[in-house]
Coordinates of C-alpha atoms in Angstrom, one line a residue:
Chain A
X1 CA -112.8 -7.2 48.0
X2 CA -110.9 -7.5 45.1
X3 CA -107.8 -8.4 46.8
X4 CA -110.0 -11.9 48.6
X5 CA -111.5 -12.7 45.0
X6 CA -107.6 -12.6 43.6
X7 CA -106.3 -15.1 46.5
X8 CA -109.2 -17.2 45.5
X9 CA -108.3 -17.6 42.3
X10 CA -105.1 -18.3 43.4
X11 CA -105.5 -21.1 45.4
X12 CA -107.3 -22.7 43.0
X13 CA -104.3 -22.6 40.7
X14 CA -102.4 -24.3 43.5
X15 CA -104.5 -27.3 43.1
X16 CA -102.7 -30.6 42.5
X17 CA -99.6 -28.7 41.8
X18 CA -96.2 -29.7 42.9
X19 CA -96.1 -27.1 45.3
X20 CA -99.0 -28.1 47.1
X21 CA -98.2 -31.7 47.3
X22 CA -95.1 -30.2 48.6
X23 CA -96.2 -28.8 51.4
X24 CA -98.1 -32.0 52.4
X25 CA -95.3 -34.7 52.1
X26 CA -93.0 -32.1 53.2
X27 CA -95.2 -31.9 56.6
X28 CA -95.8 -35.5 57.4
X29 CA -92.1 -36.4 56.2
X30 CA -90.3 -36.3 59.3
X31 CA -92.9 -37.2 61.9
X32 CA -93.8 -40.0 59.7
X33 CA -90.5 -41.8 59.7
X34 CA -90.3 -41.0 63.2
X35 CA -93.2 -42.7 64.1
X36 CA -92.5 -45.8 61.8
X37 CA -89.5 -45.9 63.8
X38 CA -91.5 -45.4 67.0
X39 CA -93.5 -48.5 65.9
X40 CA -90.7 -50.5 65.1
X41 CA -88.9 -50.2 68.3
X42 CA -91.8 -49.7 70.6
X43 CA -90.3 -52.1 73.2
X44 CA -88.0 -49.1 73.7
X45 CA -90.6 -46.4 74.4
X46 CA -91.3 -47.2 77.7
X47 CA -88.9 -45.0 79.7
X48 CA -88.9 -42.1 77.0
X49 CA -93.1 -41.7 77.8
X50 CA -92.3 -40.8 81.7
X51 CA -90.2 -38.1 80.6
X52 CA -91.1 -34.5 82.0
X53 CA -90.1 -32.9 79.0
X54 CA -91.7 -35.7 76.4
X55 CA -92.7 -33.8 74.4
X56 CA -90.0 -31.2 73.9
X57 CA -87.4 -33.5 73.5
X58 CA -89.6 -35.4 70.6
X59 CA -90.6 -31.6 69.1
X60 CA -86.7 -30.9 69.5
X61 CA -85.8 -34.3 67.3
X62 CA -88.4 -33.4 64.6
X63 CA -87.3 -29.8 64.3
X64 CA -83.4 -30.6 64.3
X65 CA -83.8 -32.5 60.9
X66 CA -86.4 -30.4 59.5
X67 CA -84.7 -26.7 60.6
X68 CA -81.5 -27.6 59.4
X69 CA -81.9 -28.6 55.5
X70 CA -85.6 -29.4 54.7
X71 CA -87.2 -26.5 55.9
X72 CA -85.1 -24.1 53.8
X73 CA -84.8 -26.3 50.9
X74 CA -88.6 -26.5 51.0
X75 CA -89.3 -22.6 51.3
X76 CA -87.4 -22.5 48.4
X77 CA -88.9 -25.3 46.2
X78 CA -92.6 -24.1 47.1
X79 CA -91.9 -20.4 47.0
X80 CA -90.3 -20.7 43.3
X81 CA -93.2 -23.3 42.2
X82 CA -95.8 -21.1 42.7
X83 CA -94.6 -18.5 39.9
X84 CA -93.1 -21.3 38.0
X85 CA -96.8 -22.2 37.5
X86 CA -97.3 -19.0 36.1
X87 CA -93.9 -19.5 33.7
X88 CA -94.8 -23.6 32.8
X89 CA -98.2 -22.9 32.1
X90 CA -97.6 -19.5 29.6
X91 CA -100.5 -17.7 32.0
X92 CA -98.9 -14.9 33.4
X93 CA -100.4 -12.4 29.9
X94 CA -103.9 -14.3 31.1
X95 CA -103.3 -12.6 34.6
X96 CA -101.7 -9.5 33.4
X97 CA -104.6 -9.2 31.4
X98 CA -107.1 -10.1 34.1
X99 CA -108.8 -6.3 35.5
X100 CA -106.8 -6.4 39.0
X101 CA -104.1 -4.0 39.8
X102 CA -100.7 -5.3 39.6
X103 CA -100.1 -5.1 43.2
X104 CA -103.3 -6.8 44.0
X105 CA -101.5 -9.7 41.8
X106 CA -98.2 -9.4 43.9
X107 CA -99.7 -9.5 47.2
X108 CA -102.3 -12.6 46.6
X109 CA -99.3 -14.3 45.1
X110 CA -97.4 -13.6 48.3
X111 CA -100.3 -14.3 50.5
X112 CA -100.8 -17.8 48.8
X113 CA -97.0 -18.5 49.8
X114 CA -97.7 -17.7 53.2
X115 CA -100.4 -19.7 53.4
X116 CA -98.6 -22.6 52.1
X117 CA -96.5 -21.9 55.0
X118 CA -98.9 -21.7 57.5
X119 CA -100.4 -25.0 55.7
X120 CA -96.9 -26.8 55.9
X121 CA -96.6 -25.7 60.1
X122 CA -99.9 -26.8 61.0
X123 CA -99.6 -30.2 59.1
X124 CA -95.7 -30.6 60.7
X125 CA -97.3 -29.9 64.1
X126 CA -100.5 -32.2 63.6
X127 CA -97.4 -34.6 62.3
X128 CA -95.9 -34.6 65.2
X129 CA -98.8 -34.6 67.7
X130 CA -99.8 -38.2 66.0
X131 CA -96.2 -39.7 66.1
X132 CA -96.1 -39.0 69.2
X133 CA -99.2 -40.2 70.6
X134 CA -100.2 -42.3 68.1
X135 CA -97.6 -45.7 69.4
X136 CA -99.4 -45.2 72.9
X137 CA -103.0 -46.1 71.2
X138 CA -101.1 -48.6 69.0
X139 CA -99.3 -50.7 71.4
X140 CA -100.2 -51.8 74.8
X141 CA -96.7 -52.2 76.3
X142 CA -96.5 -48.1 75.5
X143 CA -98.4 -45.6 78.2
X144 CA -99.5 -42.3 77.3
X145 CA -97.2 -39.4 77.7
X146 CA -96.8 -38.7 81.5
X147 CA -96.6 -34.7 80.0
X148 CA -99.5 -32.3 79.1
X149 CA -99.3 -31.6 75.6
X150 CA -97.9 -28.4 75.3
X151 CA -99.3 -26.3 72.8
X152 CA -97.9 -23.0 74.1
X153 CA -94.6 -24.4 73.2
X154 CA -95.4 -25.9 69.9
X155 CA -97.0 -22.5 69.2
X156 CA -94.1 -20.6 70.0
X157 CA -92.2 -22.8 68.2
X158 CA -93.1 -22.9 64.7
X159 CA -93.6 -19.2 65.1
X160 CA -90.5 -18.7 65.8
X161 CA -89.5 -20.9 62.4
X162 CA -92.3 -19.2 60.8
X163 CA -90.4 -15.6 61.3
X164 CA -87.4 -17.5 60.4
X165 CA -88.6 -18.4 57.2
X166 CA -89.7 -14.8 55.9
X167 CA -86.8 -13.5 54.7
X168 CA -86.3 -16.9 52.4
X169 CA -89.6 -16.8 50.8
X170 CA -89.2 -13.1 50.4
X171 CA -85.8 -13.5 48.6
X172 CA -87.3 -16.4 46.6
X173 CA -90.5 -14.9 45.5
X174 CA -88.5 -11.7 44.4
X175 CA -85.9 -14.1 42.4
X176 CA -88.8 -16.3 40.7
X177 CA -90.4 -13.6 39.7
X178 CA -87.7 -12.1 37.6
X179 CA -86.5 -15.3 35.6
X180 CA -88.4 -17.5 33.7
X181 CA -86.2 -20.4 34.3
X182 CA -86.7 -22.4 37.3
X183 CA -83.1 -23.4 37.4
X184 CA -82.2 -20.1 38.5
X185 CA -84.3 -19.5 41.4
X186 CA -84.0 -23.1 42.3
X187 CA -80.1 -23.0 42.0
X188 CA -79.7 -19.9 43.9
X189 CA -81.9 -21.1 46.6
X190 CA -79.9 -24.6 47.1
X191 CA -76.6 -21.9 46.6
X192 CA -77.6 -20.2 49.8
X193 CA -79.0 -23.1 51.8
X194 CA -75.5 -24.7 51.5
X195 CA -73.5 -21.1 52.2
X196 CA -75.8 -21.0 55.4
X197 CA -75.0 -24.3 56.6
X198 CA -71.4 -23.9 55.9
X199 CA -71.4 -20.0 57.3
X200 CA -73.5 -20.8 60.2
X201 CA -70.4 -20.8 62.8
X202 CA -69.2 -17.5 61.1
X203 CA -69.7 -14.7 63.7
X204 CA -71.0 -12.8 61.1
X205 CA -73.3 -15.5 60.1
X206 CA -76.3 -13.5 60.8
X207 CA -76.1 -11.6 57.2
X208 CA -76.8 -14.8 55.6
X209 CA -80.8 -15.2 55.7
X210 CA -80.6 -18.6 54.5
X211 CA -79.1 -19.6 58.2
X212 CA -82.1 -18.5 60.4
X213 CA -84.1 -21.6 60.7
X214 CA -80.8 -23.5 61.8
X215 CA -80.3 -20.7 64.4
X216 CA -83.5 -20.5 65.4
X217 CA -83.2 -24.3 66.5
X218 CA -79.7 -23.6 67.8
X219 CA -81.5 -21.1 70.4
X220 CA -84.2 -24.1 71.0
X221 CA -81.6 -26.3 71.9
X222 CA -79.7 -24.1 73.6
X223 CA -76.7 -23.6 72.3
X224 CA -74.5 -21.0 71.7
X225 CA -73.4 -19.4 68.4
X226 CA -71.4 -16.2 67.9
X227 CA -73.9 -15.1 65.7
X228 CA -77.1 -15.3 67.4
X229 CA -75.3 -13.9 70.5
X230 CA -74.5 -11.1 68.3
X231 CA -78.0 -10.0 67.4
X232 CA -81.8 -10.7 67.1
X233 CA -82.2 -13.1 64.5
X234 CA -86.1 -12.7 64.7
X235 CA -85.2 -8.9 64.0
X236 CA -82.7 -9.3 61.6
X237 CA -85.3 -11.8 59.7
X238 CA -87.9 -9.2 59.9
X239 CA -86.2 -7.0 58.9
X240 CA -84.7 -9.1 55.7
X241 CA -88.1 -9.6 55.2
X242 CA -89.6 -5.8 54.3
X243 CA -86.3 -5.5 52.2
X244 CA -87.1 -8.3 50.0
X245 CA -90.6 -7.9 49.7
X246 CA -90.2 -3.7 48.7
X247 CA -87.3 -4.8 46.4
X248 CA -89.8 -7.5 44.9
X249 CA -92.5 -5.4 44.4
X250 CA -90.6 -2.3 42.6
X251 CA -88.6 -4.6 40.3
X252 CA -92.3 -6.4 39.6
X253 CA -94.0 -3.5 39.0
X254 CA -91.2 -2.0 36.7
X255 CA -90.7 -5.2 34.8
X256 CA -91.4 -4.1 30.9
X257 CA -92.4 -7.3 29.7
X258 CA -95.4 -8.9 32.1
X259 CA -95.9 -11.7 29.3
Chain B
X1 CA -116.8 4.9 16.5
X2 CA -113.3 3.4 17.3
X3 CA -113.3 0.5 19.8
X4 CA -109.3 0.3 19.7
X5 CA -107.8 3.4 18.6
X6 CA -103.5 3.8 17.9
X7 CA -101.6 6.7 17.2
X8 CA -98.0 6.8 15.9
X9 CA -97.3 3.4 18.2
X10 CA -93.3 2.8 18.2
X11 CA -91.3 0.2 19.8
X12 CA -88.0 -1.1 20.2
X13 CA -86.5 -4.5 22.6
X14 CA -82.9 -3.3 21.8
X15 CA -81.7 0.4 20.6
X16 CA -80.8 -1.7 17.5
X17 CA -84.1 -2.8 17.0
X18 CA -87.5 -0.8 16.2
X19 CA -90.3 -3.3 16.0
X20 CA -92.9 -1.0 15.7
X21 CA -92.3 2.3 13.5
X22 CA -95.3 4.7 14.2
X23 CA -97.9 2.5 14.2
X24 CA -101.6 4.0 13.6
X25 CA -104.7 1.9 13.7
X26 CA -108.2 2.7 13.8
X27 CA -111.1 -0.8 14.9
X28 CA -114.6 0.4 14.2
X29 CA -117.0 -0.7 16.9
X30 CA -118.6 -3.8 16.0
X31 CA -115.7 -4.5 13.3
X32 CA -114.1 -7.9 12.6
X33 CA -110.6 -6.2 12.1
X34 CA -108.0 -8.9 10.5
X35 CA -104.7 -7.6 11.6
X36 CA -102.6 -9.0 8.7
X37 CA -98.9 -9.4 8.1
X38 CA -96.0 -12.4 7.9
X39 CA -94.4 -13.3 10.9
X40 CA -92.3 -10.8 12.4
X41 CA -93.9 -8.0 11.4
X42 CA -94.9 -6.7 14.7
X43 CA -98.7 -7.9 15.3
X44 CA -97.9 -9.7 18.4
X45 CA -95.7 -6.8 19.9
X46 CA -98.9 -4.1 18.8
X47 CA -101.5 -6.7 20.5
X48 CA -99.4 -7.2 23.7
X49 CA -98.7 -3.1 24.1
X50 CA -102.8 -2.8 23.5
X51 CA -103.6 -5.0 26.6
X52 CA -100.6 -3.6 28.8
X53 CA -98.4 -7.0 28.4
X54 CA -95.1 -4.1 27.1
X55 CA -94.1 -1.0 29.0
X56 CA -95.5 1.6 26.2
X57 CA -92.5 3.9 24.6
X58 CA -94.2 6.3 22.8
X59 CA -97.5 6.9 20.9
X60 CA -101.0 6.9 22.1
X61 CA -103.3 3.8 22.6
X62 CA -107.0 4.6 23.1
X63 CA -110.0 1.9 23.6
X64 CA -113.3 2.9 24.3
X65 CA -112.4 6.6 23.4
X66 CA -110.0 6.5 26.8
X67 CA -106.4 6.0 26.7
X68 CA -105.4 2.9 28.2
X69 CA -102.6 3.6 30.9
X70 CA -104.8 5.2 33.4
X71 CA -108.3 3.1 33.1
X72 CA -105.8 -0.3 32.9
X73 CA -108.2 -2.1 35.1
X74 CA -111.7 -0.8 33.8
X75 CA -110.5 -1.3 30.1
X76 CA -109.7 -4.9 30.5
X77 CA -112.8 -5.7 32.2
X78 CA -114.4 -5.3 28.8
X79 CA -111.9 -6.9 26.7
X80 CA -111.2 -10.8 26.4
X81 CA -107.5 -11.6 25.2
X82 CA -106.0 -15.1 23.6
X83 CA -102.5 -14.2 22.8
X84 CA -99.9 -15.9 21.5
X85 CA -99.9 -20.1 23.2
X86 CA -103.1 -21.0 25.1
X87 CA -102.9 -20.0 28.7
X88 CA -104.4 -23.2 30.8
X89 CA -103.1 -24.6 33.7
X90 CA -102.4 -28.1 32.9
X91 CA -102.8 -30.1 36.1
X92 CA -106.7 -28.3 36.1
X93 CA -109.6 -29.7 34.7
X94 CA -111.3 -27.1 31.9
X95 CA -113.9 -26.3 34.3
X96 CA -111.1 -25.9 37.1
X97 CA -109.4 -23.5 34.6
X98 CA -112.4 -20.9 34.3
X99 CA -113.0 -21.1 38.1
X100 CA -109.8 -19.7 38.2
X101 CA -110.6 -16.5 36.1
X102 CA -114.3 -16.8 37.1
X103 CA -113.2 -16.1 40.9
X104 CA -111.0 -12.8 39.4
X105 CA -114.0 -11.4 37.0
X106 CA -116.5 -12.1 39.6
X107 CA -119.2 -13.2 37.0
X108 CA -122.0 -16.0 37.6
X109 CA -120.4 -19.2 37.9
X110 CA -123.2 -20.6 35.3
X111 CA -120.8 -18.5 32.6
X112 CA -118.9 -21.6 33.1
X113 CA -120.6 -24.7 31.4
X114 CA -122.2 -21.6 29.0
X115 CA -118.9 -20.8 27.6
X116 CA -117.0 -24.6 27.4
X117 CA -120.6 -25.3 25.9
X118 CA -119.9 -22.6 23.0
X119 CA -116.3 -23.6 22.3
X120 CA -117.1 -27.1 22.2
X121 CA -115.6 -28.7 25.5
X122 CA -118.1 -29.2 27.8
X123 CA -118.0 -33.0 27.9
X124 CA -114.2 -33.3 28.4
X125 CA -115.3 -33.8 32.4
X126 CA -112.1 -34.5 34.5
X127 CA -109.7 -34.6 31.9
X128 CA -106.7 -32.1 32.8
X129 CA -106.0 -29.2 30.7
X130 CA -102.5 -30.9 30.0
X131 CA -103.5 -33.7 28.3
X132 CA -105.4 -31.8 25.9
X133 CA -104.6 -31.1 22.1
X134 CA -103.2 -27.8 21.1
X135 CA -106.8 -27.2 19.5
X136 CA -108.6 -28.0 22.4
X137 CA -106.1 -25.6 24.4
X138 CA -106.8 -22.5 22.2
X139 CA -110.5 -23.3 22.4
X140 CA -110.6 -23.3 26.3
X141 CA -108.4 -19.8 25.8
X142 CA -111.4 -18.4 24.3
X143 CA -113.4 -19.8 26.8
X144 CA -111.6 -17.8 29.5
X145 CA -111.4 -15.2 26.6
X146 CA -115.4 -14.8 26.4
X147 CA -116.0 -15.7 30.4
X148 CA -117.2 -12.2 30.9
X149 CA -118.6 -11.5 28.7
X150 CA -116.2 -8.8 27.1
X151 CA -117.4 -6.5 24.7
X152 CA -114.0 -6.7 22.5
X153 CA -111.7 -9.6 21.7
X154 CA -108.3 -9.6 20.9
X155 CA -106.7 -12.6 19.2
X156 CA -103.5 -13.3 18.3
X157 CA -103.1 -16.1 15.5
X158 CA -106.3 -17.7 17.2
X159 CA -106.7 -20.6 14.1
X160 CA -102.9 -21.8 15.1
X161 CA -103.1 -25.3 15.7
X162 CA -106.2 -26.1 14.6
X163 CA -106.8 -28.6 12.4
X164 CA -109.0 -27.2 9.0
X165 CA -112.4 -28.5 10.7
X166 CA -111.4 -26.3 13.8
X167 CA -110.1 -23.5 12.0
X168 CA -113.5 -23.3 10.1
X169 CA -115.9 -23.8 13.4
X170 CA -113.4 -20.9 15.4
X171 CA -114.1 -18.7 12.5
X172 CA -118.2 -19.3 12.4
X173 CA -117.9 -19.1 15.9
X174 CA -116.2 -15.6 15.8
X175 CA -118.5 -14.3 13.5
X176 CA -121.6 -15.6 15.6
X177 CA -120.1 -13.8 18.3
X178 CA -119.8 -10.6 16.4
X179 CA -123.1 -10.9 14.2
X180 CA -125.2 -11.6 17.4
X181 CA -123.4 -10.3 20.5
X182 CA -122.2 -7.3 19.1
X183 CA -118.8 -8.3 20.2
X184 CA -115.8 -6.1 18.3
X185 CA -113.0 -8.3 17.5
X186 CA -109.2 -7.6 16.4
X187 CA -107.6 -10.4 15.2
X188 CA -104.1 -11.2 13.9
X189 CA -103.0 -13.5 11.1
X190 CA -100.2 -14.5 8.8
X191 CA -103.0 -16.1 6.6
X192 CA -104.3 -13.9 4.0
X193 CA -107.2 -16.5 3.1
X194 CA -107.7 -17.0 6.8
X195 CA -108.6 -12.9 7.2
X196 CA -110.3 -12.5 3.5
X197 CA -113.1 -15.1 5.0
X198 CA -113.8 -13.8 8.3
X199 CA -112.7 -9.9 8.3
X200 CA -114.7 -6.7 7.7
X201 CA -112.0 -4.4 8.1
X202 CA -108.1 -4.9 7.1
X203 CA -104.9 -3.7 8.5
X204 CA -101.3 -5.0 6.9
X205 CA -98.7 -4.5 9.0
X206 CA -95.1 -5.6 7.5
X207 CA -91.2 -4.8 8.9
X208 CA -93.5 -2.7 12.1
X209 CA -95.1 -0.2 9.7
X210 CA -98.4 -0.3 8.6
X211 CA -98.9 -0.3 5.1
X212 CA -102.7 -0.7 4.2
X213 CA -105.8 -0.2 6.3
X214 CA -109.6 -0.1 5.2
X215 CA -112.5 -2.1 4.5
X216 CA -111.7 -5.5 3.2
X217 CA -114.0 -3.7 0.3
X218 CA -111.3 -1.5 -0.3
X219 CA -108.4 -3.9 -0.6
X220 CA -110.7 -5.6 -3.2
X221 CA -111.1 -2.4 -4.9
X222 CA -107.4 -1.6 -5.0
X223 CA -107.4 -5.7 -6.6
X224 CA -109.8 -4.4 -9.0
X225 CA -107.9 -1.3 -10.0
X226 CA -104.2 -2.8 -10.4
X227 CA -105.8 -5.7 -12.5
X228 CA -105.6 -5.7 -16.1
X229 CA -103.5 -7.2 -19.2
X230 CA -100.2 -7.9 -19.3
X231 CA -98.1 -8.2 -22.9
X232 CA -95.0 -10.4 -22.7
X233 CA -92.9 -9.0 -26.3
X234 CA -89.6 -9.1 -27.3
X235 CA -89.3 -5.4 -27.1
X236 CA -91.0 -4.2 -23.7
X237 CA -89.8 -0.5 -24.2
X238 CA -90.5 -0.3 -27.4
X239 CA -94.1 -2.1 -26.7
X240 CA -94.5 0.3 -23.8
X241 CA -94.2 3.2 -25.8
X242 CA -97.1 2.0 -28.6
X243 CA -99.3 1.1 -26.1
X244 CA -99.0 4.5 -23.5
X245 CA -99.8 6.6 -26.2
X246 CA -103.0 5.1 -26.1
X247 CA -103.5 4.4 -22.8
X248 CA -100.7 6.2 -20.5
X249 CA -101.7 4.0 -17.7
X250 CA -99.4 1.3 -18.8
X251 CA -96.3 0.5 -17.2
X252 CA -93.6 -2.0 -17.8
X253 CA -92.9 -4.7 -15.0
X254 CA -90.5 -6.9 -15.0
X255 CA -89.9 -6.7 -18.6
X256 CA -93.7 -7.0 -19.4
X257 CA -96.5 -4.3 -20.5
X258 CA -99.0 -4.0 -17.7
X259 CA -102.5 -2.1 -18.9
X260 CA -105.8 -1.7 -16.8
X261 CA -107.9 -2.4 -19.2
X262 CA -110.6 -5.0 -19.7
X263 CA -112.1 -4.8 -23.3
X264 CA -111.4 -8.1 -25.5
X265 CA -111.6 -5.4 -28.8
X266 CA -109.2 -2.8 -27.3
X267 CA -106.5 -5.6 -26.3
X268 CA -107.2 -7.4 -29.7
X269 CA -106.1 -3.8 -31.6
X270 CA -103.1 -3.1 -29.0
X271 CA -101.9 -6.8 -30.2
X272 CA -102.3 -5.8 -33.9
X273 CA -100.3 -2.7 -33.2
X274 CA -97.4 -4.6 -31.5
X275 CA -97.1 -6.9 -34.2
X276 CA -97.8 -4.2 -37.1
X277 CA -94.6 -2.4 -35.5
X278 CA -92.7 -5.6 -36.0
X279 CA -92.6 -6.4 -32.1
X280 CA -92.5 -10.3 -31.2
X281 CA -96.1 -11.0 -28.9
X282 CA -95.0 -13.8 -27.4
X283 CA -98.3 -14.2 -24.9
X284 CA -101.1 -12.0 -23.3
X285 CA -102.4 -12.5 -19.8
X286 CA -104.6 -11.3 -17.6
X287 CA -102.3 -10.2 -14.4
X288 CA -102.6 -11.5 -11.2
X289 CA -104.7 -9.7 -9.3
X290 CA -105.6 -11.8 -6.4
X291 CA -105.4 -10.7 -2.4
X292 CA -102.2 -12.8 -2.2
X293 CA -100.3 -10.7 -5.0
X294 CA -101.5 -7.3 -3.5
X295 CA -100.4 -8.7 -0.2
X296 CA -97.4 -9.4 -1.4
X297 CA -96.8 -6.5 -3.6
X298 CA -97.7 -4.2 -0.3
X299 CA -94.8 -6.0 1.6
X300 CA -92.2 -6.0 -1.2

């Protein structure tokens, strides 16, 4: 019961926070750009709406930009901003003098980050759906897509990207719990995202957890990479996540100064 | 009975820097305990250790008769605290800030308005806490500390950043909480004048060591004992000899002879004897004996 109250409390803190805005803006950013482009060039949409794989192609276009850079970067920012809320507002000491177990505080904060990730996925999918269908409703020369909305495909794709984001969330959570200075988790995160993009073609690229969302996109598009053929990146993502969370928990519990 | 009891508490941040040296203190239940010391004396470290914000290295901390570490959560539910700078979520309103803590403490939502009114922030409406003055943030911090109706309040320099009017209001509020609700208060300060007006008990710490602990009356008694008359003469050593022959407690301090007497006739008599002995007497004055001097003497 205490955990639920703690999560509710943590969720309230995200109200009007930068992380909360990031989730909303991040979720609608790419679909929003797609929608504007499709509205401006609606005359060229006719043939595309007849595509029997209309939704898969459209989702692929959206995920391409999102998975390569924006998603890992957004995860880095959001996970770091949640703990930064406490550092910036000087509130760790108040949190740690409430009658909650340290484990409860650790889990509730992580739960909020994961919930925000789910919220992002939901908004991104909603954005894609709206961007895919709105031109047909706004312009008479654009028919509705012939293909029925493939709910299962969208679910599976989001699920896989979510799994691939977990190690990034866990490592960023670990780092940001340890450092007051926001630039450290942000700098390390950005560095690792860039390293992942550079090292994506390396045959051992699966060692870099920040490369998993681009890898998932390549798998989605059927592009063969040495790293993705060598291992199951989803299993590696879950393994990394477990290791990072356990490590983050130990470091947090044994932190000498808690505020 | 003591609501907070610390025995032989020592702490160091690095091997070279011992911040607390076997500090012991007892905060009697129902008291306002003024924890006094200059900046860097170890007050905040002591309070952070009591609240479990720093890992205890040695010594013993008991709250309401129970050791803190094994009963941390149960004891924290009875403590309200305000340590150093106020803790407020800048993007939330005062009410939303308290809602965050209300969810954790699971106290009735009606408490939010009650404590906001109590600290004079009931009117802040939709204004974000980030736009508050330091004094308002401090009061919001106090409201958060009071939300769950604690039996102990631990406050670290709560008047920091308050204007003179705010300091008086805060003092009166703490006295009311103590008197009417029976809340025991441990309040740190580096201002003796502040503690003097508020506390029933005083602990003085300097360079990580407790120098005095007792009631305010005991501190004042010490003040009276150390009061007396100072003779500024041309020959301190010889003057001391003459005065000590009649008052063994006389002593030489900074070239002046201090005697713990107040009788005007005796003072005149001593003066006469000094003059008769050919010692020039330049000045006879009452020794500085206010609490400020006692404090300064203790931390010298």
